[in-house]
């Protein structure tokens, strides 16, 4: 399967009421260098929770925007790519069709899905909607992140091509296991067994198994 893709990068800027962020991105044409840390020219404000080898790229399905427009008509003019800070935007590939560990060829590079995107409170300020991050998480329309397993030149002229599927856990299922189900040790082990799952998500699921409880996400969602 091949998916035409639009490409976006952004610089760090200040947000009133929030900490600096690089969520505001712009479309770029032509070739870009993709390294293990992400696209040349793309910045992350808080590297502890954004960016890094296992979160080098963010992908958001473009078809979700129509639902957000219907839900929030007063902000309808905000809901177009790359409003969620995504680097990659496609049609035809959602959380239900994308699987943890999927490897895509993109230009000269190979990228692998590592985890669902974990919405954070900066989205609330970005859209002017007090519970945007919480709504995004509860609906499972979160997108996902990639690690770069083979760097190279990429561009919006080169489609994403699925070349390997390594697990049976979709991004949609991974998000449901993490955020929508009651405590379920069997499901946590199923998620941890998905080839390619990021270290941070593996650590979180293992902590749940050891502690017998689900961590508090309120700080991430509300600031």
CSV table of C-alpha atoms in Angstrom, one decimal, residues 22-179:
chain,number,residue,atom,x,y,z
A,22,UNK,CA,6.7,24.1,18.0
A,23,UNK,CA,3.2,22.8,17.3
A,24,UNK,CA,2.6,25.5,14.7
A,25,UNK,CA,4.1,24.0,11.5
A,26,UNK,CA,4.2,24.9,7.8
A,27,UNK,CA,4.2,22.8,4.7
A,28,UNK,CA,7.5,22.2,2.9
A,29,UNK,CA,8.1,21.0,-0.6
A,30,UNK,CA,11.2,19.5,-2.1
A,31,UNK,CA,13.7,17.2,-0.6
A,32,UNK,CA,14.5,17.2,3.1
A,33,UNK,CA,17.0,15.3,5.2
A,34,UNK,CA,15.5,12.8,7.6
A,35,UNK,CA,17.9,11.8,10.5
A,36,UNK,CA,17.3,9.6,13.5
A,37,UNK,CA,16.1,12.7,15.3
A,38,UNK,CA,13.6,13.9,12.7
A,39,UNK,CA,13.4,16.2,9.8
A,40,UNK,CA,16.0,18.9,9.2
A,41,UNK,CA,14.5,22.2,10.3
A,42,UNK,CA,11.9,20.7,12.6
A,43,UNK,CA,12.2,21.7,16.3
A,44,UNK,CA,10.8,20.5,19.6
A,45,UNK,CA,10.5,22.7,22.6
A,46,UNK,CA,10.5,20.1,25.4
A,47,UNK,CA,12.7,17.2,24.4
A,48,UNK,CA,11.8,15.1,27.4
A,49,UNK,CA,8.3,14.5,26.1
A,50,UNK,CA,8.7,15.4,22.4
A,51,UNK,CA,11.1,14.3,19.7
A,52,UNK,CA,14.0,11.9,20.2
A,53,UNK,CA,14.9,8.7,18.5
A,54,UNK,CA,11.5,7.0,19.2
A,55,UNK,CA,9.4,10.1,18.5
A,56,UNK,CA,11.2,11.5,15.5
A,57,UNK,CA,8.0,12.1,13.4
A,58,UNK,CA,4.3,12.7,14.2
A,59,UNK,CA,1.6,11.5,11.8
A,60,UNK,CA,-2.0,12.7,11.9
A,61,UNK,CA,-4.8,11.3,9.6
A,62,UNK,CA,-6.3,14.1,7.6
A,63,UNK,CA,-9.8,12.6,7.6
A,64,UNK,CA,-10.2,13.4,11.3
A,65,UNK,CA,-10.4,17.1,10.6
A,66,UNK,CA,-14.0,16.9,9.3
A,67,UNK,CA,-15.2,15.5,12.6
A,68,UNK,CA,-13.4,18.2,14.6
A,69,UNK,CA,-15.0,20.9,12.4
A,70,UNK,CA,-18.5,19.5,13.0
A,71,UNK,CA,-17.8,19.2,16.8
A,72,UNK,CA,-16.4,22.7,17.1
A,73,UNK,CA,-17.9,24.9,14.4
A,74,UNK,CA,-16.7,28.1,16.0
A,75,UNK,CA,-13.1,26.9,15.5
A,76,UNK,CA,-13.7,25.3,12.1
A,77,UNK,CA,-11.2,27.5,10.4
A,78,UNK,CA,-8.4,26.1,12.6
A,79,UNK,CA,-9.0,22.4,11.7
A,80,UNK,CA,-6.8,21.8,8.7
A,81,UNK,CA,-3.4,20.1,8.5
A,82,UNK,CA,-1.0,20.6,10.3
A,83,UNK,CA,-3.2,21.9,13.2
A,84,UNK,CA,-2.2,19.1,15.5
A,85,UNK,CA,1.5,19.7,15.0
A,86,UNK,CA,1.9,16.7,12.7
A,87,UNK,CA,4.9,16.3,10.4
A,88,UNK,CA,3.1,13.9,8.0
A,89,UNK,CA,-0.5,14.1,6.8
A,90,UNK,CA,-2.3,11.4,4.7
A,91,UNK,CA,-5.7,10.2,3.6
A,92,UNK,CA,-6.6,6.6,3.9
A,93,UNK,CA,-4.4,5.6,6.8
A,94,UNK,CA,-6.0,6.0,10.3
A,95,UNK,CA,-5.3,4.5,13.7
A,96,UNK,CA,-7.3,1.5,12.7
A,97,UNK,CA,-5.2,0.8,9.6
A,98,UNK,CA,-1.8,1.6,11.1
A,99,UNK,CA,-0.2,-1.0,13.4
A,100,UNK,CA,2.5,-0.8,16.1
A,101,UNK,CA,5.8,-1.8,14.4
A,102,UNK,CA,4.7,-1.0,10.8
A,103,UNK,CA,7.7,-0.1,8.7
A,104,UNK,CA,7.2,2.3,5.8
A,105,UNK,CA,9.6,3.2,3.0
A,106,UNK,CA,9.6,7.0,2.5
A,107,UNK,CA,12.0,8.2,-0.2
A,108,UNK,CA,15.4,6.9,0.8
A,109,UNK,CA,14.4,6.4,4.4
A,110,UNK,CA,12.6,3.7,6.5
A,111,UNK,CA,10.4,4.7,9.4
A,112,UNK,CA,8.6,2.6,12.0
A,113,UNK,CA,5.5,3.3,14.0
A,114,UNK,CA,6.5,3.3,17.7
A,115,UNK,CA,3.5,4.4,19.7
A,116,UNK,CA,0.2,6.4,19.6
A,117,UNK,CA,0.7,10.1,20.1
A,118,UNK,CA,-0.1,11.1,23.7
A,119,UNK,CA,-2.1,14.3,23.6
A,120,UNK,CA,-0.8,17.0,26.0
A,121,UNK,CA,-2.4,20.2,27.4
A,122,UNK,CA,-0.7,22.5,24.9
A,123,UNK,CA,-3.4,21.5,22.4
A,124,UNK,CA,-5.9,23.2,24.7
A,125,UNK,CA,-4.2,26.5,24.3
A,126,UNK,CA,-3.4,25.9,20.6
A,127,UNK,CA,-7.1,25.5,19.7
A,128,UNK,CA,-8.6,27.6,22.5
A,129,UNK,CA,-10.7,24.6,23.6
A,130,UNK,CA,-10.3,23.9,27.3
A,131,UNK,CA,-10.5,20.1,27.0
A,132,UNK,CA,-9.1,19.5,23.5
A,133,UNK,CA,-6.4,17.1,24.6
A,134,UNK,CA,-8.8,15.1,26.7
A,135,UNK,CA,-11.4,14.9,23.8
A,136,UNK,CA,-8.7,13.8,21.4
A,137,UNK,CA,-7.6,11.0,23.7
A,138,UNK,CA,-11.1,9.9,24.6
A,139,UNK,CA,-12.1,9.6,20.9
A,140,UNK,CA,-8.9,7.8,20.0
A,141,UNK,CA,-8.1,10.3,17.2
A,142,UNK,CA,-4.6,10.8,18.3
A,143,UNK,CA,-2.3,9.9,15.4
A,144,UNK,CA,1.0,8.2,16.0
A,145,UNK,CA,4.8,8.6,16.2
A,146,UNK,CA,7.7,7.1,14.3
A,147,UNK,CA,11.3,6.1,14.9
A,148,UNK,CA,13.7,6.4,11.9
A,149,UNK,CA,15.4,3.1,11.3
A,150,UNK,CA,17.2,4.2,8.1
A,151,UNK,CA,17.8,7.9,7.5
A,152,UNK,CA,17.9,9.5,4.1
A,153,UNK,CA,16.4,12.1,1.8
A,154,UNK,CA,12.6,12.3,1.8
A,155,UNK,CA,10.0,14.6,0.2
A,156,UNK,CA,6.3,15.2,-0.2
A,157,UNK,CA,6.7,13.8,-3.7
A,158,UNK,CA,7.6,10.4,-2.3
A,159,UNK,CA,4.6,8.4,-0.9
A,160,UNK,CA,4.7,6.3,2.2
A,161,UNK,CA,4.9,2.6,1.2
A,162,UNK,CA,4.1,-0.1,3.8
A,163,UNK,CA,6.9,-2.7,3.5
A,164,UNK,CA,6.6,-4.7,6.8
A,165,UNK,CA,3.9,-5.5,9.4
A,166,UNK,CA,5.3,-6.9,12.6
A,167,UNK,CA,2.4,-6.9,15.0
A,168,UNK,CA,-1.3,-7.5,15.3
A,169,UNK,CA,-1.9,-4.5,17.6
A,170,UNK,CA,-3.3,-1.5,15.7
A,171,UNK,CA,-2.6,2.1,16.9
A,172,UNK,CA,-6.3,2.3,17.7
A,173,UNK,CA,-6.1,-0.8,19.9
A,174,UNK,CA,-2.9,0.4,21.6
A,175,UNK,CA,-4.7,3.7,22.5
A,176,UNK,CA,-7.7,1.8,23.7
A,177,UNK,CA,-5.6,-0.5,25.9
A,178,UNK,CA,-3.7,2.5,27.4
A,179,UNK,CA,-6.6,4.9,28.0
